């Protein structure tokens, strides 16, 4: 009965590869997010979707492409991986898109680029 | 520039004492601040939200204050327990930030027996 789940939990890959991280929420929420947490534990938003529409798109390299096939899923595809992409990526969801709506985070995906 | 800052040094306290963590904001006035807890290897978990017109908010052993004069929020855990050991993050919306939550870097709390 996991609320927000991500796969895989760990991802180790070589520079230049393309990889995807999947996220699913079973809370019935309308809004989903991707965050990046770097080695200094700084958590920064990357993208947000509300009802499958992109509503937040931070200054992120266009190698990162989110896709929301439906309200319950938000996947993150990364092309041409670079060393600096190594981080923990968190998916989150909230009932609505208001900033006061509580966000529920997934367990994270630790990406290591070699 | 606008900032949300937390003391990056770890806080070690003895079990049973009150832990106090600080979140300072500069160059803007948030309408509210949120506090989250993050355990190693896990995602943040929402704890409390306090609005600028609320001086204090409580939830069980947790208490959050918001001081617009000092431009800070304090997060207190009373009767702390080793299970309270975690990193605590504060977050807010910067002016012009739309609905994007900006997080502080978090303060690691360790409660010792």
mmCIF file with all atom_site columns, C-alpha atoms in Angstrom:
data_model
loop_
_atom_site.group_PDB
_atom_site.id
_atom_site.type_symbol
_atom_site.label_atom_id
_atom_site.label_alt_id
_atom_site.label_comp_id
_atom_site.label_asym_id
_atom_site.label_entity_id
_atom_site.label_seq_id
_atom_site.pdbx_PDB_ins_code
_atom_site.Cartn_x
_atom_site.Cartn_y
_atom_site.Cartn_z
_atom_site.occupancy
_atom_site.B_iso_or_equiv
_atom_site.pdbx_formal_charge
_atom_site.auth_seq_id
_atom_site.auth_comp_id
_atom_site.auth_asym_id
_atom_site.auth_atom_id
_atom_site.pdbx_PDB_model_num
ATOM 1   C CA . UNK A 1 1   ? 0.000  0.000  0.000   1.00 0.00 ? 1   UNK A CA 1
ATOM 2   C CA . UNK A 1 2   ? 2.934  2.302  -0.748  1.00 0.00 ? 2   UNK A CA 1
ATOM 3   C CA . UNK A 1 3   ? 1.667  5.813  -1.434  1.00 0.00 ? 3   UNK A CA 1
ATOM 4   C CA . UNK A 1 4   ? 4.418  7.047  -3.761  1.00 0.00 ? 4   UNK A CA 1
ATOM 5   C CA . UNK A 1 5   ? 6.716  4.464  -5.270  1.00 0.00 ? 5   UNK A CA 1
ATOM 6   C CA . UNK A 1 6   ? 9.749  4.811  -7.493  1.00 0.00 ? 6   UNK A CA 1
ATOM 7   C CA . UNK A 1 7   ? 11.727 2.332  -9.520  1.00 0.00 ? 7   UNK A CA 1
ATOM 8   C CA . UNK A 1 8   ? 14.537 1.563  -9.507  1.00 0.00 ? 8   UNK A CA 1
ATOM 9   C CA . UNK A 1 9   ? 15.829 2.427  -6.042  1.00 0.00 ? 9   UNK A CA 1
ATOM 10  C CA . UNK A 1 10  ? 19.429 2.339  -7.251  1.00 0.00 ? 10  UNK A CA 1
ATOM 11  C CA . UNK A 1 11  ? 20.729 3.033  -10.721 1.00 0.00 ? 11  UNK A CA 1
ATOM 12  C CA . UNK A 1 12  ? 24.390 2.774  -11.673 1.00 0.00 ? 12  UNK A CA 1
ATOM 13  C CA . UNK A 1 13  ? 25.298 3.570  -15.250 1.00 0.00 ? 13  UNK A CA 1
ATOM 14  C CA . UNK A 1 14  ? 28.025 4.860  -17.518 1.00 0.00 ? 14  UNK A CA 1
ATOM 15  C CA . UNK A 1 15  ? 28.370 8.385  -18.828 1.00 0.00 ? 15  UNK A CA 1
ATOM 16  C CA . UNK A 1 16  ? 26.556 8.907  -22.081 1.00 0.00 ? 16  UNK A CA 1
ATOM 17  C CA . UNK A 1 17  ? 23.846 6.326  -21.430 1.00 0.00 ? 17  UNK A CA 1
ATOM 18  C CA . UNK A 1 18  ? 20.109 7.030  -21.423 1.00 0.00 ? 18  UNK A CA 1
ATOM 19  C CA . UNK A 1 19  ? 18.050 5.953  -18.432 1.00 0.00 ? 19  UNK A CA 1
ATOM 20  C CA . UNK A 1 20  ? 14.539 6.288  -17.030 1.00 0.00 ? 20  UNK A CA 1
ATOM 21  C CA . UNK A 1 21  ? 13.118 6.472  -13.530 1.00 0.00 ? 21  UNK A CA 1
ATOM 22  C CA . UNK A 1 22  ? 9.482  5.625  -12.947 1.00 0.00 ? 22  UNK A CA 1
ATOM 23  C CA . UNK A 1 23  ? 7.119  7.020  -10.341 1.00 0.00 ? 23  UNK A CA 1
ATOM 24  C CA . UNK A 1 24  ? 3.615  5.996  -9.372  1.00 0.00 ? 24  UNK A CA 1
ATOM 25  C CA . UNK A 1 25  ? 1.254  7.335  -6.724  1.00 0.00 ? 25  UNK A CA 1
ATOM 26  C CA . UNK A 1 26  ? -1.885 5.619  -5.484  1.00 0.00 ? 26  UNK A CA 1
ATOM 27  C CA . UNK A 1 27  ? -3.185 8.572  -3.470  1.00 0.00 ? 27  UNK A CA 1
ATOM 28  C CA . UNK A 1 28  ? -5.474 9.890  -6.177  1.00 0.00 ? 28  UNK A CA 1
ATOM 29  C CA . UNK A 1 29  ? -3.506 13.140 -6.287  1.00 0.00 ? 29  UNK A CA 1
ATOM 30  C CA . UNK A 1 30  ? -3.621 15.534 -9.212  1.00 0.00 ? 30  UNK A CA 1
ATOM 31  C CA . UNK A 1 31  ? -0.083 16.911 -8.972  1.00 0.00 ? 31  UNK A CA 1
ATOM 32  C CA . UNK A 1 32  ? 3.279  15.185 -9.176  1.00 0.00 ? 32  UNK A CA 1
ATOM 33  C CA . UNK A 1 33  ? 6.848  16.444 -8.902  1.00 0.00 ? 33  UNK A CA 1
ATOM 34  C CA . UNK A 1 34  ? 10.455 15.519 -9.522  1.00 0.00 ? 34  UNK A CA 1
ATOM 35  C CA . UNK A 1 35  ? 13.154 16.771 -7.163  1.00 0.00 ? 35  UNK A CA 1
ATOM 36  C CA . UNK A 1 36  ? 16.916 16.353 -7.223  1.00 0.00 ? 36  UNK A CA 1
ATOM 37  C CA . UNK A 1 37  ? 18.906 16.055 -3.995  1.00 0.00 ? 37  UNK A CA 1
ATOM 38  C CA . UNK A 1 38  ? 22.615 16.533 -4.456  1.00 0.00 ? 38  UNK A CA 1
ATOM 39  C CA . UNK A 1 39  ? 25.511 15.281 -2.383  1.00 0.00 ? 39  UNK A CA 1
ATOM 40  C CA . UNK A 1 40  ? 25.133 18.223 -0.016  1.00 0.00 ? 40  UNK A CA 1
ATOM 41  C CA . UNK A 1 41  ? 21.536 17.181 0.637   1.00 0.00 ? 41  UNK A CA 1
ATOM 42  C CA . UNK A 1 42  ? 20.141 20.241 -1.135  1.00 0.00 ? 42  UNK A CA 1
ATOM 43  C CA . UNK A 1 43  ? 16.668 19.364 -2.426  1.00 0.00 ? 43  UNK A CA 1
ATOM 44  C CA . UNK A 1 44  ? 15.653 21.260 -5.549  1.00 0.00 ? 44  UNK A CA 1
ATOM 45  C CA . UNK A 1 45  ? 12.533 21.001 -7.653  1.00 0.00 ? 45  UNK A CA 1
ATOM 46  C CA . UNK A 1 46  ? 12.911 20.054 -11.297 1.00 0.00 ? 46  UNK A CA 1
ATOM 47  C CA . UNK A 1 47  ? 9.422  19.566 -12.712 1.00 0.00 ? 47  UNK A CA 1
ATOM 48  C CA . UNK A 1 48  ? 5.789  19.476 -11.706 1.00 0.00 ? 48  UNK A CA 1
ATOM 49  C CA . UNK A 1 49  ? 2.733  18.145 -13.505 1.00 0.00 ? 49  UNK A CA 1
ATOM 50  C CA . UNK A 1 50  ? -0.883 18.842 -12.685 1.00 0.00 ? 50  UNK A CA 1
ATOM 51  C CA . UNK A 1 51  ? -3.439 16.576 -14.342 1.00 0.00 ? 51  UNK A CA 1
ATOM 52  C CA . UNK A 1 52  ? -0.787 15.474 -16.832 1.00 0.00 ? 52  UNK A CA 1
ATOM 53  C CA . UNK A 1 53  ? 0.077  19.063 -17.761 1.00 0.00 ? 53  UNK A CA 1
ATOM 54  C CA . UNK A 1 54  ? 3.538  20.506 -17.109 1.00 0.00 ? 54  UNK A CA 1
ATOM 55  C CA . UNK A 1 55  ? 3.232  23.418 -14.669 1.00 0.00 ? 55  UNK A CA 1
ATOM 56  C CA . UNK A 1 56  ? 6.749  23.814 -13.292 1.00 0.00 ? 56  UNK A CA 1
ATOM 57  C CA . UNK A 1 57  ? 9.829  23.456 -15.440 1.00 0.00 ? 57  UNK A CA 1
ATOM 58  C CA . UNK A 1 58  ? 12.933 24.634 -13.659 1.00 0.00 ? 58  UNK A CA 1
ATOM 59  C CA . UNK A 1 59  ? 16.215 25.456 -15.333 1.00 0.00 ? 59  UNK A CA 1
ATOM 60  C CA . UNK A 1 60  ? 17.093 21.864 -16.033 1.00 0.00 ? 60  UNK A CA 1
ATOM 61  C CA . UNK A 1 61  ? 19.141 20.624 -19.014 1.00 0.00 ? 61  UNK A CA 1
ATOM 62  C CA . UNK A 1 62  ? 16.882 19.470 -21.805 1.00 0.00 ? 62  UNK A CA 1
ATOM 63  C CA . UNK A 1 63  ? 18.524 16.071 -21.475 1.00 0.00 ? 63  UNK A CA 1
ATOM 64  C CA . UNK A 1 64  ? 15.926 15.601 -18.740 1.00 0.00 ? 64  UNK A CA 1
ATOM 65  C CA . UNK A 1 65  ? 12.446 14.915 -20.048 1.00 0.00 ? 65  UNK A CA 1
ATOM 66  C CA . UNK A 1 66  ? 9.502  14.155 -17.798 1.00 0.00 ? 66  UNK A CA 1
ATOM 67  C CA . UNK A 1 67  ? 6.493  12.265 -19.093 1.00 0.00 ? 67  UNK A CA 1
ATOM 68  C CA . UNK A 1 68  ? 3.128  11.839 -17.431 1.00 0.00 ? 68  UNK A CA 1
ATOM 69  C CA . UNK A 1 69  ? 1.057  9.150  -19.175 1.00 0.00 ? 69  UNK A CA 1
ATOM 70  C CA . UNK A 1 70  ? -1.716 9.611  -16.610 1.00 0.00 ? 70  UNK A CA 1
ATOM 71  C CA . UNK A 1 71  ? -2.322 11.397 -13.297 1.00 0.00 ? 71  UNK A CA 1
ATOM 72  C CA . UNK A 1 72  ? -0.889 8.536  -11.288 1.00 0.00 ? 72  UNK A CA 1
ATOM 73  C CA . UNK A 1 73  ? 2.422  8.285  -13.113 1.00 0.00 ? 73  UNK A CA 1
ATOM 74  C CA . UNK A 1 74  ? 5.315  10.652 -13.733 1.00 0.00 ? 74  UNK A CA 1
ATOM 75  C CA . UNK A 1 75  ? 8.433  9.239  -15.320 1.00 0.00 ? 75  UNK A CA 1
ATOM 76  C CA . UNK A 1 76  ? 11.796 10.921 -15.793 1.00 0.00 ? 76  UNK A CA 1
ATOM 77  C CA . UNK A 1 77  ? 13.949 10.131 -18.774 1.00 0.00 ? 77  UNK A CA 1
ATOM 78  C CA . UNK A 1 78  ? 17.547 11.297 -18.859 1.00 0.00 ? 78  UNK A CA 1
ATOM 79  C CA . UNK A 1 79  ? 19.595 11.299 -22.062 1.00 0.00 ? 79  UNK A CA 1
ATOM 80  C CA . UNK A 1 80  ? 23.366 11.354 -22.378 1.00 0.00 ? 80  UNK A CA 1
ATOM 81  C CA . UNK A 1 81  ? 24.018 11.020 -18.667 1.00 0.00 ? 81  UNK A CA 1
ATOM 82  C CA . UNK A 1 82  ? 26.826 13.103 -17.186 1.00 0.00 ? 82  UNK A CA 1
ATOM 83  C CA . UNK A 1 83  ? 28.830 12.725 -13.981 1.00 0.00 ? 83  UNK A CA 1
ATOM 84  C CA . UNK A 1 84  ? 27.038 15.737 -12.500 1.00 0.00 ? 84  UNK A CA 1
ATOM 85  C CA . UNK A 1 85  ? 23.709 13.967 -12.821 1.00 0.00 ? 85  UNK A CA 1
ATOM 86  C CA . UNK A 1 86  ? 24.687 11.699 -9.937  1.00 0.00 ? 86  UNK A CA 1
ATOM 87  C CA . UNK A 1 87  ? 22.226 12.448 -7.143  1.00 0.00 ? 87  UNK A CA 1
ATOM 88  C CA . UNK A 1 88  ? 19.127 11.127 -5.445  1.00 0.00 ? 88  UNK A CA 1
ATOM 89  C CA . UNK A 1 89  ? 15.956 11.836 -7.398  1.00 0.00 ? 89  UNK A CA 1
ATOM 90  C CA . UNK A 1 90  ? 12.696 12.067 -5.500  1.00 0.00 ? 90  UNK A CA 1
ATOM 91  C CA . UNK A 1 91  ? 9.212  11.899 -6.880  1.00 0.00 ? 91  UNK A CA 1
ATOM 92  C CA . UNK A 1 92  ? 6.411  13.518 -4.886  1.00 0.00 ? 92  UNK A CA 1
ATOM 93  C CA . UNK A 1 93  ? 2.693  14.107 -5.201  1.00 0.00 ? 93  UNK A CA 1
ATOM 94  C CA . UNK A 1 94  ? 0.096  16.435 -3.730  1.00 0.00 ? 94  UNK A CA 1
ATOM 95  C CA . UNK A 1 95  ? -3.664 16.667 -3.899  1.00 0.00 ? 95  UNK A CA 1
ATOM 96  C CA . UNK A 1 96  ? -3.613 19.957 -5.762  1.00 0.00 ? 96  UNK A CA 1
ATOM 97  C CA . UNK A 1 97  ? -1.081 22.354 -7.233  1.00 0.00 ? 97  UNK A CA 1
ATOM 98  C CA . UNK A 1 98  ? -1.250 24.896 -4.414  1.00 0.00 ? 98  UNK A CA 1
ATOM 99  C CA . UNK A 1 99  ? 2.057  25.421 -2.643  1.00 0.00 ? 99  UNK A CA 1
ATOM 100 C CA . UNK A 1 100 ? 0.351  24.783 0.687   1.00 0.00 ? 100 UNK A CA 1
ATOM 101 C CA . UNK A 1 101 ? -0.779 21.321 -0.382  1.00 0.00 ? 101 UNK A CA 1
ATOM 102 C CA . UNK A 1 102 ? 1.150  18.686 1.524   1.00 0.00 ? 102 UNK A CA 1
ATOM 103 C CA . UNK A 1 103 ? 3.651  16.900 -0.643  1.00 0.00 ? 103 UNK A CA 1
ATOM 104 C CA . UNK A 1 104 ? 4.176  13.164 -0.227  1.00 0.00 ? 104 UNK A CA 1
ATOM 105 C CA . UNK A 1 105 ? 7.591  11.957 -1.283  1.00 0.00 ? 105 UNK A CA 1
ATOM 106 C CA . UNK A 1 106 ? 8.701  8.640  -2.697  1.00 0.00 ? 106 UNK A CA 1
ATOM 107 C CA . UNK A 1 107 ? 11.706 6.728  -1.329  1.00 0.00 ? 107 UNK A CA 1
ATOM 108 C CA . UNK A 1 108 ? 14.098 8.177  -3.876  1.00 0.00 ? 108 UNK A CA 1
ATOM 109 C CA . UNK A 1 109 ? 16.257 6.767  -6.670  1.00 0.00 ? 109 UNK A CA 1
ATOM 110 C CA . UNK A 1 110 ? 19.992 7.010  -6.160  1.00 0.00 ? 110 UNK A CA 1
ATOM 111 C CA . UNK A 1 111 ? 21.589 7.569  -9.550  1.00 0.00 ? 111 UNK A CA 1
ATOM 112 C CA . UNK A 1 112 ? 25.333 7.054  -9.888  1.00 0.00 ? 112 UNK A CA 1
ATOM 113 C CA . UNK A 1 113 ? 26.976 7.964  -13.173 1.00 0.00 ? 113 UNK A CA 1
ATOM 114 C CA . UNK A 1 114 ? 30.448 6.489  -13.669 1.00 0.00 ? 114 UNK A CA 1
ATOM 115 C CA . UNK B 2 1   ? 19.059 37.287 -3.155  1.00 0.00 ? 1   UNK B CA 1
ATOM 116 C CA . UNK B 2 2   ? 16.236 35.471 -1.386  1.00 0.00 ? 2   UNK B CA 1
ATOM 117 C CA . UNK B 2 3   ? 17.302 32.595 0.819   1.00 0.00 ? 3   UNK B CA 1
ATOM 118 C CA . UNK B 2 4   ? 16.010 29.993 3.213   1.00 0.00 ? 4   UNK B CA 1
ATOM 119 C CA . UNK B 2 5   ? 18.853 28.915 5.450   1.00 0.00 ? 5   UNK B CA 1
ATOM 120 C CA . UNK B 2 6   ? 19.333 26.331 8.147   1.00 0.00 ? 6   UNK B CA 1
ATOM 121 C CA . UNK B 2 7   ? 22.296 25.606 10.330  1.00 0.00 ? 7   UNK B CA 1
ATOM 122 C CA . UNK B 2 8   ? 24.188 22.948 8.442   1.00 0.00 ? 8   UNK B CA 1
ATOM 123 C CA . UNK B 2 9   ? 26.036 21.810 11.549  1.00 0.00 ? 9   UNK B CA 1
ATOM 124 C CA . UNK B 2 10  ? 24.579 18.728 13.192  1.00 0.00 ? 10  UNK B CA 1
ATOM 125 C CA . UNK B 2 11  ? 22.795 19.177 16.491  1.00 0.00 ? 11  UNK B CA 1
ATOM 126 C CA . UNK B 2 12  ? 23.490 16.604 19.174  1.00 0.00 ? 12  UNK B CA 1
ATOM 127 C CA . UNK B 2 13  ? 21.333 16.557 22.272  1.00 0.00 ? 13  UNK B CA 1
ATOM 128 C CA . UNK B 2 14  ? 20.581 14.240 25.144  1.00 0.00 ? 14  UNK B CA 1
ATOM 129 C CA . UNK B 2 15  ? 17.418 12.187 25.309  1.00 0.00 ? 15  UNK B CA 1
ATOM 130 C CA . UNK B 2 16  ? 14.662 13.981 27.171  1.00 0.00 ? 16  UNK B CA 1
ATOM 131 C CA . UNK B 2 17  ? 15.912 17.472 26.334  1.00 0.00 ? 17  UNK B CA 1
ATOM 132 C CA . UNK B 2 18  ? 14.218 19.895 23.975  1.00 0.00 ? 18  UNK B CA 1
ATOM 133 C CA . UNK B 2 19  ? 15.757 20.160 20.533  1.00 0.00 ? 19  UNK B CA 1
ATOM 134 C CA . UNK B 2 20  ? 15.509 23.542 18.818  1.00 0.00 ? 20  UNK B CA 1
ATOM 135 C CA . UNK B 2 21  ? 16.259 23.939 15.126  1.00 0.00 ? 21  UNK B CA 1
ATOM 136 C CA . UNK B 2 22  ? 16.369 27.242 13.283  1.00 0.00 ? 22  UNK B CA 1
ATOM 137 C CA . UNK B 2 23  ? 15.248 28.289 9.821   1.00 0.00 ? 23  UNK B CA 1
ATOM 138 C CA . UNK B 2 24  ? 16.167 31.814 8.731   1.00 0.00 ? 24  UNK B CA 1
ATOM 139 C CA . UNK B 2 25  ? 14.899 33.586 5.660   1.00 0.00 ? 25  UNK B CA 1
ATOM 140 C CA . UNK B 2 26  ? 16.441 36.641 4.020   1.00 0.00 ? 26  UNK B CA 1
ATOM 141 C CA . UNK B 2 27  ? 15.341 39.252 1.515   1.00 0.00 ? 27  UNK B CA 1
ATOM 142 C CA . UNK B 2 28  ? 11.726 38.168 1.376   1.00 0.00 ? 28  UNK B CA 1
ATOM 143 C CA . UNK B 2 29  ? 8.685  37.560 3.551   1.00 0.00 ? 29  UNK B CA 1
ATOM 144 C CA . UNK B 2 30  ? 7.173  34.103 3.226   1.00 0.00 ? 30  UNK B CA 1
ATOM 145 C CA . UNK B 2 31  ? 3.456  33.706 3.732   1.00 0.00 ? 31  UNK B CA 1
ATOM 146 C CA . UNK B 2 32  ? 4.174  30.384 5.422   1.00 0.00 ? 32  UNK B CA 1
ATOM 147 C CA . UNK B 2 33  ? 6.918  27.876 6.111   1.00 0.00 ? 33  UNK B CA 1
ATOM 148 C CA . UNK B 2 34  ? 6.782  24.104 6.109   1.00 0.00 ? 34  UNK B CA 1
ATOM 149 C CA . UNK B 2 35  ? 8.849  21.650 8.097   1.00 0.00 ? 35  UNK B CA 1
ATOM 150 C CA . UNK B 2 36  ? 9.773  18.169 6.908   1.00 0.00 ? 36  UNK B CA 1
ATOM 151 C CA . UNK B 2 37  ? 11.645 15.246 8.411   1.00 0.00 ? 37  UNK B CA 1
ATOM 152 C CA . UNK B 2 38  ? 14.030 13.145 6.330   1.00 0.00 ? 38  UNK B CA 1
ATOM 153 C CA . UNK B 2 39  ? 15.526 9.850  7.470   1.00 0.00 ? 39  UNK B CA 1
ATOM 154 C CA . UNK B 2 40  ? 18.612 8.389  5.746   1.00 0.00 ? 40  UNK B CA 1
ATOM 155 C CA . UNK B 2 41  ? 17.710 6.697  2.492   1.00 0.00 ? 41  UNK B CA 1
ATOM 156 C CA . UNK B 2 42  ? 14.136 7.947  2.540   1.00 0.00 ? 42  UNK B CA 1
ATOM 157 C CA . UNK B 2 43  ? 12.100 10.804 1.181   1.00 0.00 ? 43  UNK B CA 1
ATOM 158 C CA . UNK B 2 44  ? 11.081 13.831 3.261   1.00 0.00 ? 44  UNK B CA 1
ATOM 159 C CA . UNK B 2 45  ? 7.911  13.548 5.327   1.00 0.00 ? 45  UNK B CA 1
ATOM 160 C CA . UNK B 2 46  ? 5.737  16.587 5.970   1.00 0.00 ? 46  UNK B CA 1
ATOM 161 C CA . UNK B 2 47  ? 5.396  17.589 9.628   1.00 0.00 ? 47  UNK B CA 1
ATOM 162 C CA . UNK B 2 48  ? 3.923  21.047 10.040  1.00 0.00 ? 48  UNK B CA 1
ATOM 163 C CA . UNK B 2 49  ? 2.987  24.200 8.156   1.00 0.00 ? 49  UNK B CA 1
ATOM 164 C CA . UNK B 2 50  ? 2.917  27.573 9.904   1.00 0.00 ? 50  UNK B CA 1
ATOM 165 C CA . UNK B 2 51  ? 1.554  30.763 8.362   1.00 0.00 ? 51  UNK B CA 1
ATOM 166 C CA . UNK B 2 52  ? 3.006  34.205 8.936   1.00 0.00 ? 52  UNK B CA 1
ATOM 167 C CA . UNK B 2 53  ? 0.002  35.270 11.008  1.00 0.00 ? 53  UNK B CA 1
ATOM 168 C CA . UNK B 2 54  ? 0.372  32.250 13.303  1.00 0.00 ? 54  UNK B CA 1
ATOM 169 C CA . UNK B 2 55  ? 2.856  32.747 16.079  1.00 0.00 ? 55  UNK B CA 1
ATOM 170 C CA . UNK B 2 56  ? 2.961  29.109 17.053  1.00 0.00 ? 56  UNK B CA 1
ATOM 171 C CA . UNK B 2 57  ? 1.720  25.716 15.942  1.00 0.00 ? 57  UNK B CA 1
ATOM 172 C CA . UNK B 2 58  ? 1.837  22.415 17.815  1.00 0.00 ? 58  UNK B CA 1
ATOM 173 C CA . UNK B 2 59  ? 1.539  18.757 16.976  1.00 0.00 ? 59  UNK B CA 1
ATOM 174 C CA . UNK B 2 60  ? 2.151  16.294 19.786  1.00 0.00 ? 60  UNK B CA 1
ATOM 175 C CA . UNK B 2 61  ? 5.766  16.899 20.915  1.00 0.00 ? 61  UNK B CA 1
ATOM 176 C CA . UNK B 2 62  ? 6.471  19.250 18.028  1.00 0.00 ? 62  UNK B CA 1
ATOM 177 C CA . UNK B 2 63  ? 6.156  23.010 18.140  1.00 0.00 ? 63  UNK B CA 1
ATOM 178 C CA . UNK B 2 64  ? 6.907  25.519 15.400  1.00 0.00 ? 64  UNK B CA 1
ATOM 179 C CA . UNK B 2 65  ? 7.116  29.283 15.789  1.00 0.00 ? 65  UNK B CA 1
ATOM 180 C CA . UNK B 2 66  ? 7.223  32.026 13.191  1.00 0.00 ? 66  UNK B CA 1
ATOM 181 C CA . UNK B 2 67  ? 8.868  35.335 14.058  1.00 0.00 ? 67  UNK B CA 1
ATOM 182 C CA . UNK B 2 68  ? 8.505  37.856 11.241  1.00 0.00 ? 68  UNK B CA 1
ATOM 183 C CA . UNK B 2 69  ? 10.634 40.389 13.124  1.00 0.00 ? 69  UNK B CA 1
ATOM 184 C CA . UNK B 2 70  ? 13.605 38.067 13.459  1.00 0.00 ? 70  UNK B CA 1
ATOM 185 C CA . UNK B 2 71  ? 12.802 36.516 10.071  1.00 0.00 ? 71  UNK B CA 1
ATOM 186 C CA . UNK B 2 72  ? 13.014 33.045 11.420  1.00 0.00 ? 72  UNK B CA 1
ATOM 187 C CA . UNK B 2 73  ? 11.071 29.927 12.286  1.00 0.00 ? 73  UNK B CA 1
ATOM 188 C CA . UNK B 2 74  ? 12.038 27.724 15.195  1.00 0.00 ? 74  UNK B CA 1
ATOM 189 C CA . UNK B 2 75  ? 11.224 24.024 15.311  1.00 0.00 ? 75  UNK B CA 1
ATOM 190 C CA . UNK B 2 76  ? 11.134 22.427 18.756  1.00 0.00 ? 76  UNK B CA 1
ATOM 191 C CA . UNK B 2 77  ? 10.941 18.786 19.751  1.00 0.00 ? 77  UNK B CA 1
ATOM 192 C CA . UNK B 2 78  ? 10.205 18.379 23.432  1.00 0.00 ? 78  UNK B CA 1
ATOM 193 C CA . UNK B 2 79  ? 11.157 15.285 25.440  1.00 0.00 ? 79  UNK B CA 1
ATOM 194 C CA . UNK B 2 80  ? 13.337 14.202 22.542  1.00 0.00 ? 80  UNK B CA 1
ATOM 195 C CA . UNK B 2 81  ? 13.947 10.517 21.867  1.00 0.00 ? 81  UNK B CA 1
ATOM 196 C CA . UNK B 2 82  ? 16.603 8.677  19.856  1.00 0.00 ? 82  UNK B CA 1
ATOM 197 C CA . UNK B 2 83  ? 13.842 7.953  17.304  1.00 0.00 ? 83  UNK B CA 1
ATOM 198 C CA . UNK B 2 84  ? 13.672 11.693 16.615  1.00 0.00 ? 84  UNK B CA 1
ATOM 199 C CA . UNK B 2 85  ? 17.162 11.534 15.116  1.00 0.00 ? 85  UNK B CA 1
ATOM 200 C CA . UNK B 2 86  ? 16.850 12.627 11.493  1.00 0.00 ? 86  UNK B CA 1
ATOM 201 C CA . UNK B 2 87  ? 17.432 15.601 9.213   1.00 0.00 ? 87  UNK B CA 1
ATOM 202 C CA . UNK B 2 88  ? 14.819 18.330 9.468   1.00 0.00 ? 88  UNK B CA 1
ATOM 203 C CA . UNK B 2 89  ? 14.136 20.557 6.485   1.00 0.00 ? 89  UNK B CA 1
ATOM 204 C CA . UNK B 2 90  ? 12.269 23.821 6.305   1.00 0.00 ? 90  UNK B CA 1
ATOM 205 C CA . UNK B 2 91  ? 10.716 25.007 3.071   1.00 0.00 ? 91  UNK B CA 1
ATOM 206 C CA . UNK B 2 92  ? 8.885  28.010 1.717   1.00 0.00 ? 92  UNK B CA 1
ATOM 207 C CA . UNK B 2 93  ? 7.871  29.780 -1.448  1.00 0.00 ? 93  UNK B CA 1
ATOM 208 C CA . UNK B 2 94  ? 10.191 32.572 -2.586  1.00 0.00 ? 94  UNK B CA 1
ATOM 209 C CA . UNK B 2 95  ? 8.659  35.763 -3.919  1.00 0.00 ? 95  UNK B CA 1
ATOM 210 C CA . UNK B 2 96  ? 8.021  35.242 -7.601  1.00 0.00 ? 96  UNK B CA 1
ATOM 211 C CA . UNK B 2 97  ? 8.518  31.542 -7.120  1.00 0.00 ? 97  UNK B CA 1
ATOM 212 C CA . UNK B 2 98  ? 5.013  30.601 -8.108  1.00 0.00 ? 98  UNK B CA 1
ATOM 213 C CA . UNK B 2 99  ? 4.111  27.354 -6.414  1.00 0.00 ? 99  UNK B CA 1
ATOM 214 C CA . UNK B 2 100 ? 7.666  26.032 -6.194  1.00 0.00 ? 100 UNK B CA 1
ATOM 215 C CA . UNK B 2 101 ? 8.783  24.979 -2.745  1.00 0.00 ? 101 UNK B CA 1
ATOM 216 C CA . UNK B 2 102 ? 12.340 26.010 -1.924  1.00 0.00 ? 102 UNK B CA 1
ATOM 217 C CA . UNK B 2 103 ? 13.996 23.869 0.721   1.00 0.00 ? 103 UNK B CA 1
ATOM 218 C CA . UNK B 2 104 ? 16.711 24.753 3.176   1.00 0.00 ? 104 UNK B CA 1
ATOM 219 C CA . UNK B 2 105 ? 19.698 22.433 3.361   1.00 0.00 ? 105 UNK B CA 1
ATOM 220 C CA . UNK B 2 106 ? 18.379 20.826 6.516   1.00 0.00 ? 106 UNK B CA 1
ATOM 221 C CA . UNK B 2 107 ? 19.783 20.323 9.996   1.00 0.00 ? 107 UNK B CA 1
ATOM 222 C CA . UNK B 2 108 ? 20.754 16.870 11.177  1.00 0.00 ? 108 UNK B CA 1
ATOM 223 C CA . UNK B 2 109 ? 19.550 16.094 14.685  1.00 0.00 ? 109 UNK B CA 1
ATOM 224 C CA . UNK B 2 110 ? 21.029 13.306 16.755  1.00 0.00 ? 110 UNK B CA 1
ATOM 225 C CA . UNK B 2 111 ? 19.413 12.414 20.060  1.00 0.00 ? 111 UNK B CA 1
ATOM 226 C CA . UNK B 2 112 ? 21.742 10.453 22.305  1.00 0.00 ? 112 UNK B CA 1
ATOM 227 C CA . UNK B 2 113 ? 20.884 8.164  25.190  1.00 0.00 ? 113 UNK B CA 1
#
